[in-house]
Amino acid sequence: MEVILSRIMQKVGLAVFGVMLIAIVCCLAFIIYTSYGSFPFVGDRILNKNFIVENSTQDCGNFTSSDGSNYNLTPLSRSNDYQTLDTTTSYTYYWNFCRNLVSPARLCGNLAAAQVSVTGTCMINGYLTGYQLKDHPKGPTAGFTLTYVNSKIYKCKNDTLNRVTNIVVDCDSSVESSFVNITESTLCVYDIHMKSKYACPLSNINDTLA
């Protein structure tokens, strides 16, 4: 009888432990869901939200090119992200100017550029922190290039390559902002081509001071 009671108690103990374990998992899942509004996955792996938070206090809104031409990027920063669907890969690309993403892609973390698959898998294509502003490939008065880089986690090619987003904007005084195309120039380097009147130089520094 004692042996039978002992076995019953062991089974009851295991059952209670199982119930407690399930309750803990459910609580953790609830906390993650309420923190993100969803279950965020990057490269099929769940992220710790605090692990990838990036903040930037730098002034990304102004750029002076190599010849002294001034650019103001602030009007290009939008409350709804720029996005485009690449029908060849079925990835949707998201980006913004000098601010983190505000679309559903923000659930991947505080990012400035991302690509999301049809199944919701998110790739980190660049952080706002450490952004680079450079001359346009055609010259310092032709526009500018804004670059975001992910050199931290869930990169490319089994974490051996950085993911890079280059937003190349042509000077075109006839349009507010217009998307042209997106290409992957080299592995995990994404070149987004746009046109905008805000990519046309403001007055030269010397002219402004005169």
mmCIF file with all atom_site columns, C-alpha atoms in Angstrom:
data_model
loop_
_atom_site.group_PDB
_atom_site.id
_atom_site.type_symbol
_atom_site.label_atom_id
_atom_site.label_alt_id
_atom_site.label_comp_id
_atom_site.label_asym_id
_atom_site.label_entity_id
_atom_site.label_seq_id
_atom_site.pdbx_PDB_ins_code
_atom_site.Cartn_x
_atom_site.Cartn_y
_atom_site.Cartn_z
_atom_site.occupancy
_atom_site.B_iso_or_equiv
_atom_site.pdbx_formal_charge
_atom_site.auth_seq_id
_atom_site.auth_comp_id
_atom_site.auth_asym_id
_atom_site.auth_atom_id
_atom_site.pdbx_PDB_model_num
ATOM 1   C CA . MET A 1 1   ? 0.000  0.000  0.000   1.00 0.00 ? 1   MET A CA 1
ATOM 2   C CA . GLU A 1 2   ? 2.789  2.399  0.897   1.00 0.00 ? 2   GLU A CA 1
ATOM 3   C CA . VAL A 1 3   ? 4.461  1.710  -2.464  1.00 0.00 ? 3   VAL A CA 1
ATOM 4   C CA . ILE A 1 4   ? 1.212  2.441  -4.302  1.00 0.00 ? 4   ILE A CA 1
ATOM 5   C CA . LEU A 1 5   ? 0.683  5.684  -2.391  1.00 0.00 ? 5   LEU A CA 1
ATOM 6   C CA . SER A 1 6   ? 4.277  6.702  -3.080  1.00 0.00 ? 6   SER A CA 1
ATOM 7   C CA . ARG A 1 7   ? 3.812  6.157  -6.819  1.00 0.00 ? 7   ARG A CA 1
ATOM 8   C CA . ILE A 1 8   ? 0.544  8.086  -6.793  1.00 0.00 ? 8   ILE A CA 1
ATOM 9   C CA . MET A 1 9   ? 2.230  11.007 -5.031  1.00 0.00 ? 9   MET A CA 1
ATOM 10  C CA . GLN A 1 10  ? 5.072  10.975 -7.559  1.00 0.00 ? 10  GLN A CA 1
ATOM 11  C CA . LYS A 1 11  ? 2.603  11.120 -10.434 1.00 0.00 ? 11  LYS A CA 1
ATOM 12  C CA . VAL A 1 12  ? 0.645  13.916 -8.746  1.00 0.00 ? 12  VAL A CA 1
ATOM 13  C CA . GLY A 1 13  ? 3.896  15.799 -8.165  1.00 0.00 ? 13  GLY A CA 1
ATOM 14  C CA . LEU A 1 14  ? 4.897  15.458 -11.817 1.00 0.00 ? 14  LEU A CA 1
ATOM 15  C CA . ALA A 1 15  ? 1.442  16.585 -12.922 1.00 0.00 ? 15  ALA A CA 1
ATOM 16  C CA . VAL A 1 16  ? 1.623  19.682 -10.679 1.00 0.00 ? 16  VAL A CA 1
ATOM 17  C CA . PHE A 1 17  ? 5.117  20.461 -11.957 1.00 0.00 ? 17  PHE A CA 1
ATOM 18  C CA . GLY A 1 18  ? 3.890  20.151 -15.550 1.00 0.00 ? 18  GLY A CA 1
ATOM 19  C CA . VAL A 1 19  ? 0.986  22.504 -14.901 1.00 0.00 ? 19  VAL A CA 1
ATOM 20  C CA . MET A 1 20  ? 3.322  25.040 -13.274 1.00 0.00 ? 20  MET A CA 1
ATOM 21  C CA . LEU A 1 21  ? 5.756  24.817 -16.214 1.00 0.00 ? 21  LEU A CA 1
ATOM 22  C CA . ILE A 1 22  ? 2.963  25.410 -18.720 1.00 0.00 ? 22  ILE A CA 1
ATOM 23  C CA . ALA A 1 23  ? 1.747  28.386 -16.671 1.00 0.00 ? 23  ALA A CA 1
ATOM 24  C CA . ILE A 1 24  ? 5.259  29.910 -16.663 1.00 0.00 ? 24  ILE A CA 1
ATOM 25  C CA . VAL A 1 25  ? 5.621  29.456 -20.451 1.00 0.00 ? 25  VAL A CA 1
ATOM 26  C CA . CYS A 1 26  ? 2.193  31.023 -21.040 1.00 0.00 ? 26  CYS A CA 1
ATOM 27  C CA . CYS A 1 27  ? 3.108  34.002 -18.843 1.00 0.00 ? 27  CYS A CA 1
ATOM 28  C CA . LEU A 1 28  ? 6.364  34.527 -20.719 1.00 0.00 ? 28  LEU A CA 1
ATOM 29  C CA . ALA A 1 29  ? 4.546  34.293 -24.055 1.00 0.00 ? 29  ALA A CA 1
ATOM 30  C CA . PHE A 1 30  ? 1.985  36.839 -22.873 1.00 0.00 ? 30  PHE A CA 1
ATOM 31  C CA . ILE A 1 31  ? 4.728  39.254 -21.784 1.00 0.00 ? 31  ILE A CA 1
ATOM 32  C CA . ILE A 1 32  ? 6.515  38.934 -25.160 1.00 0.00 ? 32  ILE A CA 1
ATOM 33  C CA . TYR A 1 33  ? 3.277  39.366 -27.096 1.00 0.00 ? 33  TYR A CA 1
ATOM 34  C CA . THR A 1 34  ? 2.152  42.434 -25.175 1.00 0.00 ? 34  THR A CA 1
ATOM 35  C CA . SER A 1 35  ? 5.623  43.991 -25.485 1.00 0.00 ? 35  SER A CA 1
ATOM 36  C CA . TYR A 1 36  ? 5.762  43.588 -29.278 1.00 0.00 ? 36  TYR A CA 1
ATOM 37  C CA . GLY A 1 37  ? 2.120  43.351 -30.308 1.00 0.00 ? 37  GLY A CA 1
ATOM 38  C CA . SER A 1 38  ? 3.173  40.106 -31.989 1.00 0.00 ? 38  SER A CA 1
ATOM 39  C CA . PHE A 1 39  ? 5.836  37.427 -31.781 1.00 0.00 ? 39  PHE A CA 1
ATOM 40  C CA . PRO A 1 40  ? 8.821  38.980 -33.564 1.00 0.00 ? 40  PRO A CA 1
ATOM 41  C CA . PHE A 1 41  ? 11.030 36.595 -35.470 1.00 0.00 ? 41  PHE A CA 1
ATOM 42  C CA . VAL A 1 42  ? 14.258 37.449 -37.242 1.00 0.00 ? 42  VAL A CA 1
ATOM 43  C CA . GLY A 1 43  ? 15.818 34.789 -39.401 1.00 0.00 ? 43  GLY A CA 1
ATOM 44  C CA . ASP A 1 44  ? 13.372 32.301 -37.811 1.00 0.00 ? 44  ASP A CA 1
ATOM 45  C CA . ARG A 1 45  ? 14.806 33.102 -34.352 1.00 0.00 ? 45  ARG A CA 1
ATOM 46  C CA . ILE A 1 46  ? 12.985 35.029 -31.680 1.00 0.00 ? 46  ILE A CA 1
ATOM 47  C CA . LEU A 1 47  ? 14.692 38.208 -30.512 1.00 0.00 ? 47  LEU A CA 1
ATOM 48  C CA . ASN A 1 48  ? 15.187 39.705 -27.098 1.00 0.00 ? 48  ASN A CA 1
ATOM 49  C CA . LYS A 1 49  ? 13.732 43.167 -27.593 1.00 0.00 ? 49  LYS A CA 1
ATOM 50  C CA . ASN A 1 50  ? 16.224 44.859 -25.296 1.00 0.00 ? 50  ASN A CA 1
ATOM 51  C CA . PHE A 1 51  ? 19.151 43.181 -27.013 1.00 0.00 ? 51  PHE A CA 1
ATOM 52  C CA . ILE A 1 52  ? 18.722 45.000 -30.319 1.00 0.00 ? 52  ILE A CA 1
ATOM 53  C CA . VAL A 1 53  ? 17.470 48.405 -29.229 1.00 0.00 ? 53  VAL A CA 1
ATOM 54  C CA . GLU A 1 54  ? 19.405 51.119 -30.996 1.00 0.00 ? 54  GLU A CA 1
ATOM 55  C CA . ASN A 1 55  ? 19.040 54.816 -30.245 1.00 0.00 ? 55  ASN A CA 1
ATOM 56  C CA . SER A 1 56  ? 20.592 57.751 -32.008 1.00 0.00 ? 56  SER A CA 1
ATOM 57  C CA . THR A 1 57  ? 20.814 61.353 -30.843 1.00 0.00 ? 57  THR A CA 1
ATOM 58  C CA . GLN A 1 58  ? 22.793 62.417 -33.897 1.00 0.00 ? 58  GLN A CA 1
ATOM 59  C CA . ASP A 1 59  ? 21.397 65.030 -36.263 1.00 0.00 ? 59  ASP A CA 1
ATOM 60  C CA . CYS A 1 60  ? 20.844 63.050 -39.442 1.00 0.00 ? 60  CYS A CA 1
ATOM 61  C CA . GLY A 1 61  ? 18.654 65.697 -41.038 1.00 0.00 ? 61  GLY A CA 1
ATOM 62  C CA . ASN A 1 62  ? 21.400 67.894 -42.495 1.00 0.00 ? 62  ASN A CA 1
ATOM 63  C CA . PHE A 1 63  ? 24.268 67.064 -44.813 1.00 0.00 ? 63  PHE A CA 1
ATOM 64  C CA . THR A 1 64  ? 27.083 69.095 -46.312 1.00 0.00 ? 64  THR A CA 1
ATOM 65  C CA . SER A 1 65  ? 28.668 67.504 -49.370 1.00 0.00 ? 65  SER A CA 1
ATOM 66  C CA . SER A 1 66  ? 32.346 67.540 -50.266 1.00 0.00 ? 66  SER A CA 1
ATOM 67  C CA . ASP A 1 67  ? 31.983 70.779 -52.269 1.00 0.00 ? 67  ASP A CA 1
ATOM 68  C CA . GLY A 1 68  ? 30.081 72.600 -49.499 1.00 0.00 ? 68  GLY A CA 1
ATOM 69  C CA . SER A 1 69  ? 26.570 72.075 -50.862 1.00 0.00 ? 69  SER A CA 1
ATOM 70  C CA . ASN A 1 70  ? 23.902 71.807 -48.152 1.00 0.00 ? 70  ASN A CA 1
ATOM 71  C CA . TYR A 1 71  ? 21.049 69.316 -48.040 1.00 0.00 ? 71  TYR A CA 1
ATOM 72  C CA . ASN A 1 72  ? 18.057 69.122 -45.705 1.00 0.00 ? 72  ASN A CA 1
ATOM 73  C CA . LEU A 1 73  ? 16.714 65.583 -45.381 1.00 0.00 ? 73  LEU A CA 1
ATOM 74  C CA . THR A 1 74  ? 14.077 66.407 -42.771 1.00 0.00 ? 74  THR A CA 1
ATOM 75  C CA . PRO A 1 75  ? 11.120 66.650 -45.222 1.00 0.00 ? 75  PRO A CA 1
ATOM 76  C CA . LEU A 1 76  ? 11.898 63.124 -46.410 1.00 0.00 ? 76  LEU A CA 1
ATOM 77  C CA . SER A 1 77  ? 11.362 61.666 -42.929 1.00 0.00 ? 77  SER A CA 1
ATOM 78  C CA . ARG A 1 78  ? 7.826  60.257 -42.924 1.00 0.00 ? 78  ARG A CA 1
ATOM 79  C CA . SER A 1 79  ? 5.325  59.069 -40.345 1.00 0.00 ? 79  SER A CA 1
ATOM 80  C CA . ASN A 1 80  ? 4.625  56.093 -42.608 1.00 0.00 ? 80  ASN A CA 1
ATOM 81  C CA . ASP A 1 81  ? 7.622  54.193 -43.922 1.00 0.00 ? 81  ASP A CA 1
ATOM 82  C CA . TYR A 1 82  ? 8.682  53.923 -47.521 1.00 0.00 ? 82  TYR A CA 1
ATOM 83  C CA . GLN A 1 83  ? 8.159  50.403 -48.749 1.00 0.00 ? 83  GLN A CA 1
ATOM 84  C CA . THR A 1 84  ? 8.272  48.322 -51.903 1.00 0.00 ? 84  THR A CA 1
ATOM 85  C CA . LEU A 1 85  ? 7.589  44.703 -52.779 1.00 0.00 ? 85  LEU A CA 1
ATOM 86  C CA . ASP A 1 86  ? 10.224 42.860 -54.774 1.00 0.00 ? 86  ASP A CA 1
ATOM 87  C CA . THR A 1 87  ? 8.071  40.474 -56.809 1.00 0.00 ? 87  THR A CA 1
ATOM 88  C CA . THR A 1 88  ? 11.087 38.347 -57.764 1.00 0.00 ? 88  THR A CA 1
ATOM 89  C CA . THR A 1 89  ? 11.918 37.491 -54.133 1.00 0.00 ? 89  THR A CA 1
ATOM 90  C CA . SER A 1 90  ? 8.533  38.219 -52.478 1.00 0.00 ? 90  SER A CA 1
ATOM 91  C CA . TYR A 1 91  ? 10.333 40.351 -49.869 1.00 0.00 ? 91  TYR A CA 1
ATOM 92  C CA . THR A 1 92  ? 8.881  43.701 -48.827 1.00 0.00 ? 92  THR A CA 1
ATOM 93  C CA . TYR A 1 93  ? 11.540 46.308 -48.098 1.00 0.00 ? 93  TYR A CA 1
ATOM 94  C CA . TYR A 1 94  ? 10.984 49.092 -45.554 1.00 0.00 ? 94  TYR A CA 1
ATOM 95  C CA . TRP A 1 95  ? 13.074 52.204 -44.940 1.00 0.00 ? 95  TRP A CA 1
ATOM 96  C CA . ASN A 1 96  ? 12.863 55.748 -43.700 1.00 0.00 ? 96  ASN A CA 1
ATOM 97  C CA . PHE A 1 97  ? 15.047 58.831 -43.558 1.00 0.00 ? 97  PHE A CA 1
ATOM 98  C CA . CYS A 1 98  ? 16.802 59.660 -40.298 1.00 0.00 ? 98  CYS A CA 1
ATOM 99  C CA . ARG A 1 99  ? 14.307 57.829 -38.115 1.00 0.00 ? 99  ARG A CA 1
ATOM 100 C CA . ASN A 1 100 ? 13.466 54.291 -37.073 1.00 0.00 ? 100 ASN A CA 1
ATOM 101 C CA . LEU A 1 101 ? 10.754 52.350 -38.837 1.00 0.00 ? 101 LEU A CA 1
ATOM 102 C CA . VAL A 1 102 ? 7.179  53.016 -37.759 1.00 0.00 ? 102 VAL A CA 1
ATOM 103 C CA . SER A 1 103 ? 5.409  50.371 -39.875 1.00 0.00 ? 103 SER A CA 1
ATOM 104 C CA . PRO A 1 104 ? 4.762  46.753 -38.821 1.00 0.00 ? 104 PRO A CA 1
ATOM 105 C CA . ALA A 1 105 ? 8.462  46.139 -39.562 1.00 0.00 ? 105 ALA A CA 1
ATOM 106 C CA . ARG A 1 106 ? 9.243  48.050 -36.356 1.00 0.00 ? 106 ARG A CA 1
ATOM 107 C CA . LEU A 1 107 ? 8.283  44.869 -34.513 1.00 0.00 ? 107 LEU A CA 1
ATOM 108 C CA . CYS A 1 108 ? 11.656 43.527 -35.631 1.00 0.00 ? 108 CYS A CA 1
ATOM 109 C CA . GLY A 1 109 ? 13.259 46.112 -33.328 1.00 0.00 ? 109 GLY A CA 1
ATOM 110 C CA . ASN A 1 110 ? 14.406 49.700 -33.583 1.00 0.00 ? 110 ASN A CA 1
ATOM 111 C CA . LEU A 1 111 ? 15.631 49.605 -37.166 1.00 0.00 ? 111 LEU A CA 1
ATOM 112 C CA . ALA A 1 112 ? 16.008 52.097 -39.994 1.00 0.00 ? 112 ALA A CA 1
ATOM 113 C CA . ALA A 1 113 ? 15.794 49.494 -42.782 1.00 0.00 ? 113 ALA A CA 1
ATOM 114 C CA . ALA A 1 114 ? 14.416 45.965 -43.009 1.00 0.00 ? 114 ALA A CA 1
ATOM 115 C CA . GLN A 1 115 ? 13.090 43.345 -45.352 1.00 0.00 ? 115 GLN A CA 1
ATOM 116 C CA . VAL A 1 116 ? 10.169 41.082 -44.435 1.00 0.00 ? 116 VAL A CA 1
ATOM 117 C CA . SER A 1 117 ? 9.176  37.828 -46.105 1.00 0.00 ? 117 SER A CA 1
ATOM 118 C CA . VAL A 1 118 ? 5.618  36.780 -46.857 1.00 0.00 ? 118 VAL A CA 1
ATOM 119 C CA . THR A 1 119 ? 5.731  34.565 -43.765 1.00 0.00 ? 119 THR A CA 1
ATOM 120 C CA . GLY A 1 120 ? 6.762  37.486 -41.540 1.00 0.00 ? 120 GLY A CA 1
ATOM 121 C CA . THR A 1 121 ? 10.448 36.617 -41.183 1.00 0.00 ? 121 THR A CA 1
ATOM 122 C CA . CYS A 1 122 ? 12.359 39.860 -40.711 1.00 0.00 ? 122 CYS A CA 1
ATOM 123 C CA . MET A 1 123 ? 15.887 40.672 -41.829 1.00 0.00 ? 123 MET A CA 1
ATOM 124 C CA . ILE A 1 124 ? 17.717 43.592 -40.205 1.00 0.00 ? 124 ILE A CA 1
ATOM 125 C CA . ASN A 1 125 ? 19.066 45.679 -43.088 1.00 0.00 ? 125 ASN A CA 1
ATOM 126 C CA . GLY A 1 126 ? 20.404 48.587 -41.058 1.00 0.00 ? 126 GLY A CA 1
ATOM 127 C CA . TYR A 1 127 ? 20.324 50.631 -37.861 1.00 0.00 ? 127 TYR A CA 1
ATOM 128 C CA . LEU A 1 128 ? 19.951 54.378 -37.516 1.00 0.00 ? 128 LEU A CA 1
ATOM 129 C CA . THR A 1 129 ? 22.916 54.458 -35.173 1.00 0.00 ? 129 THR A CA 1
ATOM 130 C CA . GLY A 1 130 ? 26.101 54.750 -37.200 1.00 0.00 ? 130 GLY A CA 1
ATOM 131 C CA . TYR A 1 131 ? 24.350 55.997 -40.353 1.00 0.00 ? 131 TYR A CA 1
ATOM 132 C CA . GLN A 1 132 ? 26.497 57.550 -43.080 1.00 0.00 ? 132 GLN A CA 1
ATOM 133 C CA . LEU A 1 133 ? 25.725 60.446 -45.392 1.00 0.00 ? 133 LEU A CA 1
ATOM 134 C CA . LYS A 1 134 ? 27.854 60.645 -48.512 1.00 0.00 ? 134 LYS A CA 1
ATOM 135 C CA . ASP A 1 135 ? 28.067 62.374 -51.861 1.00 0.00 ? 135 ASP A CA 1
ATOM 136 C CA . HIS A 1 136 ? 25.893 61.046 -54.661 1.00 0.00 ? 136 HIS A CA 1
ATOM 137 C CA . PRO A 1 137 ? 27.816 58.596 -56.912 1.00 0.00 ? 137 PRO A CA 1
ATOM 138 C CA . LYS A 1 138 ? 27.503 61.113 -59.762 1.00 0.00 ? 138 LYS A CA 1
ATOM 139 C CA . GLY A 1 139 ? 28.897 64.011 -57.748 1.00 0.00 ? 139 GLY A CA 1
ATOM 140 C CA . PRO A 1 140 ? 28.330 66.290 -54.731 1.00 0.00 ? 140 PRO A CA 1
ATOM 141 C CA . THR A 1 141 ? 25.554 68.318 -56.410 1.00 0.00 ? 141 THR A CA 1
ATOM 142 C CA . ALA A 1 142 ? 23.657 65.381 -57.930 1.00 0.00 ? 142 ALA A CA 1
ATOM 143 C CA . GLY A 1 143 ? 22.012 64.358 -54.658 1.00 0.00 ? 143 GLY A CA 1
ATOM 144 C CA . PHE A 1 144 ? 23.181 62.268 -51.716 1.00 0.00 ? 144 PHE A CA 1
ATOM 145 C CA . THR A 1 145 ? 23.544 58.730 -50.386 1.00 0.00 ? 145 THR A CA 1
ATOM 146 C CA . LEU A 1 146 ? 22.232 57.682 -46.967 1.00 0.00 ? 146 LEU A CA 1
ATOM 147 C CA . THR A 1 147 ? 23.650 54.376 -45.696 1.00 0.00 ? 147 THR A CA 1
ATOM 148 C CA . TYR A 1 148 ? 22.432 52.155 -42.859 1.00 0.00 ? 148 TYR A CA 1
ATOM 149 C CA . VAL A 1 149 ? 24.441 49.139 -41.700 1.00 0.00 ? 149 VAL A CA 1
ATOM 150 C CA . ASN A 1 150 ? 23.709 46.067 -39.600 1.00 0.00 ? 150 ASN A CA 1
ATOM 151 C CA . SER A 1 151 ? 27.067 44.880 -38.297 1.00 0.00 ? 151 SER A CA 1
ATOM 152 C CA . LYS A 1 152 ? 25.660 43.459 -35.057 1.00 0.00 ? 152 LYS A CA 1
ATOM 153 C CA . ILE A 1 153 ? 23.343 40.459 -35.067 1.00 0.00 ? 153 ILE A CA 1
ATOM 154 C CA . TYR A 1 154 ? 21.501 38.268 -37.582 1.00 0.00 ? 154 TYR A CA 1
ATOM 155 C CA . LYS A 1 155 ? 23.626 39.571 -40.401 1.00 0.00 ? 155 LYS A CA 1
ATOM 156 C CA . CYS A 1 156 ? 24.179 37.727 -43.677 1.00 0.00 ? 156 CYS A CA 1
ATOM 157 C CA . LYS A 1 157 ? 25.829 34.526 -44.885 1.00 0.00 ? 157 LYS A CA 1
ATOM 158 C CA . ASN A 1 158 ? 25.737 32.860 -41.457 1.00 0.00 ? 158 ASN A CA 1
ATOM 159 C CA . ASP A 1 159 ? 26.592 36.156 -39.749 1.00 0.00 ? 159 ASP A CA 1
ATOM 160 C CA . THR A 1 160 ? 29.809 36.611 -41.753 1.00 0.00 ? 160 THR A CA 1
ATOM 161 C CA . LEU A 1 161 ? 28.696 39.623 -43.815 1.00 0.00 ? 161 LEU A CA 1
ATOM 162 C CA . ASN A 1 162 ? 27.134 42.927 -42.814 1.00 0.00 ? 162 ASN A CA 1
ATOM 163 C CA . ARG A 1 163 ? 23.751 43.851 -44.205 1.00 0.00 ? 163 ARG A CA 1
ATOM 164 C CA . VAL A 1 164 ? 23.894 47.283 -45.837 1.00 0.00 ? 164 VAL A CA 1
ATOM 165 C CA . THR A 1 165 ? 21.203 49.593 -47.199 1.00 0.00 ? 165 THR A CA 1
ATOM 166 C CA . ASN A 1 166 ? 22.271 52.435 -49.498 1.00 0.00 ? 166 ASN A CA 1
ATOM 167 C CA . ILE A 1 167 ? 19.534 54.969 -50.248 1.00 0.00 ? 167 ILE A CA 1
ATOM 168 C CA . VAL A 1 168 ? 20.709 56.911 -53.283 1.00 0.00 ? 168 VAL A CA 1
ATOM 169 C CA . VAL A 1 169 ? 18.538 59.959 -53.974 1.00 0.00 ? 169 VAL A CA 1
ATOM 170 C CA . ASP A 1 170 ? 18.810 61.926 -57.221 1.00 0.00 ? 170 ASP A CA 1
ATOM 171 C CA . CYS A 1 171 ? 18.162 65.636 -57.418 1.00 0.00 ? 171 CYS A CA 1
ATOM 172 C CA . ASP A 1 172 ? 14.861 66.120 -59.264 1.00 0.00 ? 172 ASP A CA 1
ATOM 173 C CA . SER A 1 173 ? 13.129 69.437 -58.584 1.00 0.00 ? 173 SER A CA 1
ATOM 174 C CA . SER A 1 174 ? 9.869  68.198 -60.159 1.00 0.00 ? 174 SER A CA 1
ATOM 175 C CA . VAL A 1 175 ? 8.983  65.554 -57.544 1.00 0.00 ? 175 VAL A CA 1
ATOM 176 C CA . GLU A 1 176 ? 8.434  65.501 -53.790 1.00 0.00 ? 176 GLU A CA 1
ATOM 177 C CA . SER A 1 177 ? 9.836  61.978 -53.533 1.00 0.00 ? 177 SER A CA 1
ATOM 178 C CA . SER A 1 178 ? 9.698  59.089 -55.956 1.00 0.00 ? 178 SER A CA 1
ATOM 179 C CA . PHE A 1 179 ? 10.880 55.488 -55.756 1.00 0.00 ? 179 PHE A CA 1
ATOM 180 C CA . VAL A 1 180 ? 12.810 54.255 -58.790 1.00 0.00 ? 180 VAL A CA 1
ATOM 181 C CA . ASN A 1 181 ? 14.058 50.753 -58.019 1.00 0.00 ? 181 ASN A CA 1
ATOM 182 C CA . ILE A 1 182 ? 15.899 48.495 -55.600 1.00 0.00 ? 182 ILE A CA 1
ATOM 183 C CA . THR A 1 183 ? 18.809 46.214 -56.452 1.00 0.00 ? 183 THR A CA 1
ATOM 184 C CA . GLU A 1 184 ? 21.119 43.904 -54.541 1.00 0.00 ? 184 GLU A CA 1
ATOM 185 C CA . SER A 1 185 ? 24.416 45.162 -55.961 1.00 0.00 ? 185 SER A CA 1
ATOM 186 C CA . THR A 1 186 ? 26.436 42.601 -54.032 1.00 0.00 ? 186 THR A CA 1
ATOM 187 C CA . LEU A 1 187 ? 25.392 39.944 -51.545 1.00 0.00 ? 187 LEU A CA 1
ATOM 188 C CA . CYS A 1 188 ? 23.280 41.584 -48.814 1.00 0.00 ? 188 CYS A CA 1
ATOM 189 C CA . VAL A 1 189 ? 24.028 45.120 -50.034 1.00 0.00 ? 189 VAL A CA 1
ATOM 190 C CA . TYR A 1 190 ? 20.722 46.719 -51.032 1.00 0.00 ? 190 TYR A CA 1
ATOM 191 C CA . ASP A 1 191 ? 20.713 49.864 -53.187 1.00 0.00 ? 191 ASP A CA 1
ATOM 192 C CA . ILE A 1 192 ? 17.463 51.828 -53.086 1.00 0.00 ? 192 ILE A CA 1
ATOM 193 C CA . HIS A 1 193 ? 17.231 54.418 -55.875 1.00 0.00 ? 193 HIS A CA 1
ATOM 194 C CA . MET A 1 194 ? 14.934 57.432 -55.426 1.00 0.00 ? 194 MET A CA 1
ATOM 195 C CA . LYS A 1 195 ? 14.381 60.946 -56.756 1.00 0.00 ? 195 LYS A CA 1
ATOM 196 C CA . SER A 1 196 ? 13.381 64.066 -54.823 1.00 0.00 ? 196 SER A CA 1
ATOM 197 C CA . LYS A 1 197 ? 13.519 67.825 -54.868 1.00 0.00 ? 197 LYS A CA 1
ATOM 198 C CA . TYR A 1 198 ? 14.969 67.574 -51.370 1.00 0.00 ? 198 TYR A CA 1
ATOM 199 C CA . ALA A 1 199 ? 18.018 65.910 -52.898 1.00 0.00 ? 199 ALA A CA 1
ATOM 200 C CA . CYS A 1 200 ? 18.788 69.167 -54.683 1.00 0.00 ? 200 CYS A CA 1
ATOM 201 C CA . PRO A 1 201 ? 21.376 71.340 -52.916 1.00 0.00 ? 201 PRO A CA 1
ATOM 202 C CA . LEU A 1 202 ? 20.338 74.307 -50.845 1.00 0.00 ? 202 LEU A CA 1
ATOM 203 C CA . SER A 1 203 ? 22.467 77.443 -51.001 1.00 0.00 ? 203 SER A CA 1
ATOM 204 C CA . ASN A 1 204 ? 26.174 76.831 -50.726 1.00 0.00 ? 204 ASN A CA 1
ATOM 205 C CA . ILE A 1 205 ? 27.618 77.570 -47.255 1.00 0.00 ? 205 ILE A CA 1
ATOM 206 C CA . ASN A 1 206 ? 29.587 80.518 -48.608 1.00 0.00 ? 206 ASN A CA 1
ATOM 207 C CA . ASP A 1 207 ? 26.520 81.966 -50.318 1.00 0.00 ? 207 ASP A CA 1
ATOM 208 C CA . THR A 1 208 ? 24.517 81.549 -47.107 1.00 0.00 ? 208 THR A CA 1
ATOM 209 C CA . LEU A 1 209 ? 27.081 83.443 -45.069 1.00 0.00 ? 209 LEU A CA 1
ATOM 210 C CA . ALA A 1 210 ? 27.451 86.198 -47.663 1.00 0.00 ? 210 ALA A CA 1
#
